Short mmCIF file of C-alpha atoms and ligand atoms in Angstrom, two decimals:
data_model
loop_
_atom_site.label_atom_id
_atom_site.label_comp_id
_atom_site.label_asym_id
_atom_site.label_seq_id
_atom_site.Cartn_x
_atom_site.Cartn_y
_atom_site.Cartn_z
CA MET A 7 -50.94 41.44 -138.98
CA ASN A 8 -48.63 38.71 -140.90
CA PHE A 9 -47.91 36.83 -137.95
CA PHE A 10 -51.36 34.89 -139.55
CA ASN A 11 -51.66 31.90 -142.05
CA LEU A 12 -54.60 33.75 -144.10
CA PRO A 13 -56.32 33.43 -146.17
CA SER A 14 -56.89 29.62 -144.29
CA SER A 15 -56.30 27.28 -147.55
CA VAL A 16 -60.26 25.33 -148.70
CA GLN A 17 -59.26 21.34 -148.58
CA GLN A 18 -61.62 18.04 -150.44
CA LEU A 19 -61.40 15.06 -147.97
CA LYS A 20 -61.78 12.26 -149.78
CA SER A 21 -63.16 8.72 -148.68
CA LYS A 22 -65.43 6.04 -149.64
CA PHE A 23 -67.93 6.71 -147.08
CA LEU A 24 -68.45 10.88 -149.39
CA ASP A 25 -68.55 8.66 -152.12
CA ASP A 26 -71.23 6.29 -151.56
CA HIS A 27 -72.70 9.23 -150.41
CA GLY A 28 -72.27 11.30 -153.33
CA VAL A 29 -71.19 14.30 -151.93
CA GLU A 30 -68.51 16.67 -151.84
CA LEU A 31 -66.74 17.70 -148.96
CA TRP A 32 -64.56 20.14 -148.14
CA LEU A 33 -62.74 21.92 -144.89
CA LYS A 34 -61.82 25.45 -144.93
CA ARG A 35 -58.90 25.28 -142.55
CA ASP A 36 -59.35 28.33 -139.85
CA ASP A 37 -57.91 25.90 -137.59
CA LEU A 38 -54.13 26.49 -139.35
CA ILE A 39 -54.41 30.50 -139.13
CA HIS A 40 -52.46 29.81 -135.82
CA THR A 41 -51.50 27.66 -133.59
CA GLU A 42 -52.19 29.34 -130.34
CA ILE A 43 -54.70 31.69 -131.61
CA SER A 44 -57.80 29.89 -132.08
CA GLY A 45 -59.04 30.76 -136.32
CA ASN A 46 -62.42 31.92 -135.46
CA LYS A 47 -60.96 33.63 -132.52
CA TRP A 48 -58.09 35.78 -134.24
CA ARG A 49 -61.23 36.88 -136.95
CA LYS A 50 -63.18 37.70 -134.13
CA LEU A 51 -60.83 40.19 -132.49
CA LYS A 52 -59.64 41.81 -135.36
CA TYR A 53 -61.00 44.41 -136.06
CA ASN A 54 -61.50 44.57 -132.54
CA ILE A 55 -57.73 45.31 -132.34
CA GLN A 56 -57.72 47.42 -134.99
CA GLU A 57 -60.57 49.99 -133.55
CA ALA A 58 -58.84 50.12 -129.71
CA THR A 59 -55.30 50.81 -131.75
CA ASN A 60 -57.27 53.50 -133.71
CA ARG A 61 -59.24 54.76 -130.67
CA GLY A 62 -55.48 54.42 -129.08
CA HIS A 63 -55.89 52.19 -126.42
CA HIS A 64 -53.48 49.89 -125.40
CA LYS A 65 -54.87 47.74 -122.40
CA LEU A 66 -57.63 45.38 -123.61
CA LEU A 67 -60.67 43.72 -121.67
CA THR A 68 -62.32 41.70 -122.16
CA PHE A 69 -64.58 38.56 -119.91
CA GLY A 70 -64.80 34.75 -120.07
CA GLY A 71 -64.92 31.25 -117.95
CA ALA A 72 -61.86 29.48 -117.14
CA TYR A 73 -61.73 27.51 -120.11
CA SER A 74 -62.65 29.65 -122.48
CA ASN A 75 -60.44 29.46 -126.18
CA HIS A 76 -61.78 33.41 -125.35
CA ILE A 77 -59.64 34.09 -123.56
CA ALA A 78 -56.74 31.94 -124.56
CA ALA A 79 -56.87 34.26 -127.89
CA THR A 80 -56.52 37.98 -126.38
CA ALA A 81 -53.94 36.76 -124.58
CA ALA A 82 -52.07 35.48 -127.06
CA VAL A 83 -52.70 38.31 -129.50
CA GLY A 84 -51.89 40.97 -126.97
CA LYS A 85 -48.41 38.91 -126.64
CA LEU A 86 -47.82 38.83 -130.31
CA LEU A 87 -48.95 42.61 -131.01
CA GLY A 88 -47.41 44.07 -127.66
CA ILE A 89 -50.84 45.08 -126.13
CA GLN A 90 -51.67 44.57 -122.85
CA THR A 91 -54.80 42.64 -122.12
CA ILE A 92 -56.86 41.86 -118.62
CA GLY A 93 -59.27 39.13 -118.09
CA VAL A 94 -62.57 39.18 -115.94
CA ILE A 95 -62.41 35.48 -115.16
CA ARG A 96 -65.89 34.23 -113.48
CA GLY A 97 -64.21 31.65 -111.11
CA ASP A 98 -62.45 31.71 -107.72
CA GLU A 99 -59.38 34.00 -107.09
CA GLY A 100 -55.87 32.03 -108.10
CA PHE A 101 -58.24 29.29 -109.73
CA GLU A 102 -55.32 27.53 -112.28
CA ASN A 103 -55.44 25.23 -115.51
CA LYS A 104 -53.97 25.17 -118.55
CA THR A 105 -55.89 27.71 -120.26
CA LEU A 106 -55.28 30.32 -117.16
CA SER A 107 -51.85 29.05 -116.66
CA GLU A 108 -50.93 30.22 -119.87
CA ALA A 109 -52.89 33.13 -120.68
CA LYS A 110 -51.03 34.27 -118.13
CA LEU A 111 -47.81 33.75 -119.05
CA ASN A 112 -48.76 35.55 -122.32
CA GLY A 113 -49.03 38.10 -119.94
CA MET A 114 -52.88 38.75 -119.81
CA HIS A 115 -53.54 39.82 -116.08
CA MET A 116 -56.51 37.85 -113.93
CA HIS A 117 -59.53 39.67 -112.74
CA PHE A 118 -61.41 36.47 -110.83
CA VAL A 119 -65.01 37.66 -110.11
CA SER A 120 -68.27 35.16 -108.98
CA ARG A 121 -70.99 34.17 -111.02
CA ALA A 122 -72.82 36.58 -109.95
CA ASP A 123 -70.44 39.53 -110.37
CA TYR A 124 -70.26 37.55 -113.78
CA LYS A 125 -73.37 37.74 -114.77
CA LEU A 126 -73.77 41.70 -114.36
CA LYS A 127 -70.44 41.83 -116.32
CA THR A 128 -72.51 44.10 -119.15
CA THR A 129 -73.56 46.62 -116.86
CA GLU A 130 -72.31 50.28 -117.12
CA SER A 131 -72.28 50.09 -112.42
CA PHE A 132 -69.59 46.94 -113.17
CA GLN A 133 -68.35 48.73 -116.17
CA HIS A 134 -67.46 51.34 -113.96
CA LYS A 135 -65.96 49.96 -111.68
CA LEU A 136 -63.42 48.05 -114.16
CA GLU A 137 -62.34 51.43 -114.96
CA GLU A 138 -61.62 52.73 -111.01
CA HIS A 139 -59.39 49.80 -110.37
CA PHE A 140 -57.91 49.36 -114.18
CA GLY A 141 -58.00 53.07 -115.51
CA GLU A 142 -59.50 53.25 -119.56
CA PHE A 143 -59.62 50.18 -121.15
CA TYR A 144 -61.03 48.80 -124.86
CA LEU A 145 -63.81 46.47 -123.75
CA ILE A 146 -64.14 43.39 -126.27
CA PRO A 147 -67.31 41.82 -125.42
CA GLU A 148 -67.38 37.58 -124.32
CA GLY A 149 -66.72 35.79 -126.74
CA GLY A 150 -65.48 38.45 -128.89
CA ALA A 151 -69.53 38.64 -129.88
CA SER A 152 -70.29 42.05 -131.97
CA GLU A 153 -70.21 44.20 -135.00
CA LEU A 154 -66.69 44.06 -135.36
CA GLY A 155 -66.37 40.54 -134.19
CA VAL A 156 -69.04 39.18 -137.28
CA GLN A 157 -67.22 41.62 -140.09
CA GLY A 158 -64.33 39.83 -139.41
CA CYS A 159 -66.02 36.02 -139.52
CA GLU A 160 -67.32 37.66 -142.85
CA GLU A 161 -63.85 37.04 -144.33
CA ILE A 162 -64.19 33.41 -143.68
CA LEU A 163 -66.67 33.10 -146.81
CA GLN A 164 -64.72 36.10 -148.47
CA GLU A 165 -62.01 34.34 -149.19
CA VAL A 166 -63.46 30.86 -150.71
CA ASN A 167 -63.81 31.18 -154.78
CA LEU A 168 -65.88 27.80 -154.70
CA GLN A 169 -69.13 27.09 -155.66
CA PHE A 170 -70.56 25.58 -152.31
CA ASP A 171 -74.81 23.99 -151.80
CA ALA A 172 -74.13 24.26 -147.76
CA ILE A 173 -71.74 25.60 -145.42
CA ALA A 174 -71.52 23.82 -141.92
CA VAL A 175 -70.12 25.40 -138.37
CA SER A 176 -70.20 24.96 -135.04
CA ALA A 177 -71.98 27.86 -132.80
CA GLY A 178 -71.47 29.21 -129.76
CA THR A 179 -72.26 32.73 -129.37
CA GLY A 180 -73.77 33.29 -133.01
CA THR A 181 -70.96 35.18 -133.76
CA THR A 182 -69.08 33.33 -136.42
CA ALA A 183 -72.38 32.11 -138.10
CA SER A 184 -73.42 35.56 -138.47
CA GLY A 185 -70.64 36.57 -140.55
CA ILE A 186 -70.95 34.06 -142.62
CA CYS A 187 -74.65 34.15 -143.22
CA ARG A 188 -74.15 37.75 -144.59
CA GLN A 189 -71.90 36.81 -147.06
CA LEU A 190 -74.17 33.95 -148.37
CA LYS A 191 -75.27 33.62 -151.88
CA ASN A 192 -77.33 30.64 -153.00
CA GLU A 193 -76.03 28.78 -150.46
CA LYS A 194 -77.71 27.07 -146.86
CA LEU A 195 -75.90 27.12 -144.21
CA ILE A 196 -75.45 24.00 -141.53
CA VAL A 197 -75.50 26.24 -137.97
CA PHE A 198 -74.53 23.45 -134.94
CA PRO A 199 -74.86 24.56 -131.94
CA ALA A 200 -72.30 22.90 -129.16
CA LEU A 201 -74.28 24.02 -126.12
CA LYS A 202 -78.07 22.34 -125.09
CA GLY A 203 -80.89 24.28 -126.15
CA GLY A 204 -79.34 26.36 -128.58
CA SER A 205 -82.01 27.72 -130.47
CA PHE A 206 -80.80 31.38 -128.83
CA ILE A 207 -78.54 31.36 -131.52
CA LEU A 208 -80.84 32.02 -133.96
CA GLU A 209 -81.73 35.27 -132.01
CA GLU A 210 -78.37 36.21 -131.62
CA MET A 211 -78.23 35.88 -135.61
CA GLU A 212 -80.92 38.56 -136.16
CA GLN A 213 -79.00 41.05 -134.26
CA TYR A 214 -76.53 41.04 -137.18
CA CYS A 215 -78.23 39.25 -140.75
CA ASP A 216 -80.91 40.36 -142.37
CA SER A 217 -84.29 37.90 -143.05
CA THR A 218 -83.53 37.61 -146.00
CA GLN A 219 -80.14 35.54 -145.03
CA LEU A 220 -81.11 33.83 -142.29
CA ALA A 221 -83.85 32.88 -144.51
CA LYS A 222 -81.06 30.50 -145.73
CA VAL A 223 -79.81 29.40 -142.53
CA GLN A 224 -80.76 25.78 -140.76
CA LEU A 225 -80.15 25.23 -136.65
CA GLN A 226 -78.65 21.50 -136.04
CA LEU A 227 -80.15 21.65 -132.50
CA GLU A 228 -79.82 17.73 -131.48
CA TYR A 229 -76.01 17.45 -131.49
CA HIS A 230 -74.59 19.44 -128.41
CA PHE A 231 -73.99 15.65 -126.44
CA GLY A 232 -74.88 17.02 -123.55
CA GLY A 233 -74.22 20.75 -123.51
CA TYR A 234 -71.18 23.20 -123.58
CA GLY A 235 -68.00 21.54 -122.38
CA LYS A 236 -69.02 17.65 -122.16
CA THR A 237 -68.70 15.04 -124.44
CA LYS A 238 -70.17 11.41 -125.32
CA PRO A 239 -68.21 8.61 -125.91
CA GLU A 240 -69.39 8.04 -129.82
CA GLN A 241 -68.30 11.50 -130.44
CA LEU A 242 -64.73 11.18 -129.02
CA ALA A 243 -64.19 7.53 -131.02
CA PHE A 244 -66.15 9.26 -134.56
CA MET A 245 -62.68 11.75 -133.68
CA SER A 246 -60.70 9.66 -133.31
CA GLN A 247 -61.39 7.65 -136.46
CA PHE A 248 -62.28 11.47 -138.92
CA PHE A 249 -58.06 11.80 -136.88
CA LYS A 250 -57.12 8.49 -138.66
CA GLU A 251 -58.99 8.92 -141.87
CA TYR A 252 -58.51 12.39 -143.22
CA LYS A 253 -55.69 13.21 -141.21
CA VAL A 254 -57.65 16.25 -139.49
CA GLU A 255 -57.84 16.99 -135.81
CA LEU A 256 -61.33 18.16 -134.15
CA ASP A 257 -61.63 20.23 -131.11
CA LYS A 258 -64.03 18.29 -128.28
CA ILE A 259 -65.64 21.08 -127.22
CA TYR A 260 -66.42 22.62 -130.78
CA THR A 261 -65.80 21.22 -134.43
CA SER A 262 -66.33 17.20 -133.11
CA LYS A 263 -69.71 18.21 -132.75
CA MET A 264 -70.51 19.69 -136.15
CA MET A 265 -68.40 16.89 -137.79
CA PHE A 266 -70.22 14.23 -136.00
CA GLY A 267 -73.50 15.39 -137.05
CA LEU A 268 -72.92 16.16 -140.76
CA PHE A 269 -71.93 13.17 -141.31
CA ASP A 270 -75.22 12.02 -140.00
CA LEU A 271 -76.92 14.25 -142.10
CA ILE A 272 -75.14 12.73 -145.03
CA GLN A 273 -75.54 9.17 -143.22
CA LYS A 274 -79.27 9.97 -143.15
CA SER A 275 -79.31 11.48 -147.16
CA ALA A 276 -79.93 14.62 -146.57
CA PHE A 277 -78.43 15.15 -148.81
CA LYS A 278 -78.64 15.33 -152.50
CA ARG A 279 -76.47 13.63 -154.97
CA GLY A 280 -73.83 16.34 -156.02
CA ASP A 281 -74.23 17.76 -153.51
CA LYS A 282 -70.82 20.53 -152.44
CA ILE A 283 -70.82 21.02 -148.25
CA LEU A 284 -68.10 23.40 -146.67
CA ALA A 285 -67.45 22.51 -143.54
CA ILE A 286 -66.01 25.12 -141.63
CA HIS A 287 -63.06 24.17 -139.08
CA THR A 288 -63.08 26.96 -136.39
CA GLY A 289 -59.99 25.54 -134.63
CA GLY A 290 -60.22 25.18 -130.92
CA LEU A 291 -57.23 22.71 -130.78
CA GLN A 292 -55.26 24.52 -128.53
CA GLY A 293 -57.89 23.54 -125.80
CA ASN A 294 -57.16 19.38 -126.25
C1 PLP B 328 -65.60 29.43 -130.01
C2 PLP B 328 -65.45 28.70 -130.63
C3 PLP B 328 -66.36 28.35 -132.12
C4 PLP B 328 -67.88 29.41 -131.69
O1 PLP B 328 -67.84 30.54 -132.40
P1 PLP B 328 -69.31 32.01 -132.29
O2 PLP B 328 -69.08 32.73 -132.86
O3 PLP B 328 -68.81 31.80 -131.12
O4 PLP B 328 -70.47 30.61 -132.16
C5 PLP B 328 -66.47 27.47 -132.82
N1 PLP B 328 -65.11 26.79 -132.96
C6 PLP B 328 -64.07 27.07 -132.23
C7 PLP B 328 -63.29 26.14 -132.44
C8 PLP B 328 -64.04 27.53 -131.18
O5 PLP B 328 -63.20 27.83 -130.27
#
């Protein structure tokens, strides 16, 4: 597994803004784990792939929309490790975009299904049909959202030796946030859903984290910028300003929303002077 740049580094960001507010901001650079395989997507795939291999599977099947970082990552990992991959894609047969054509170049077999069928993807009858079509495979849930995915994400904080007061992370399914939540000591965890109506993230996290750990979690629901995959001009302006100032690229779907929210909270004095904050850069840059 030495294709991956792990453990990822932890770097402090410096600016007058942060000095003026008396907080330290550090970044866990999971975006640097791999150029094609988004950082947290590898974390979520790692133990799934180990389990597939242990069980003697040579074929991975997973699900996603046409813009899914998880689909891109699974295809790239399959190519890297020599494992066959099948992507069950929500959409019309033959639809093309950069994510899908690159996944295809990485050898992923594309299987398009209608929106209605896609909704049935977790049912036994649907999975049985897929097995009739493709033979035996190891199934990875959409977004890598599973116990094994959470276990991979526990390693994010396990790699960090410094003490922090708060951790910030973006969320789509809440799998990454769950892994972090399990490893919290005295820090609080601030979760920024990239979707509208993100309070379901807490319910997802309840499946994986006990109540003592969940009590340390705070959801910030106001930084979705219109919803999943949507952007707003002030968010894009923040992204380019952030790049200019800190020389770190953020992605449109997840990390720029988190960082915008975090800076807004700092601006509004939501942190004490002297607080040390660790923001997780979950990656996503291949989607930019
Ligand atoms: C997929 C993704 C997330 C969301 O992770 P979840 O574990 O689904 O909450 C966050 N950031 C980036 C860059 C992603 O690609």
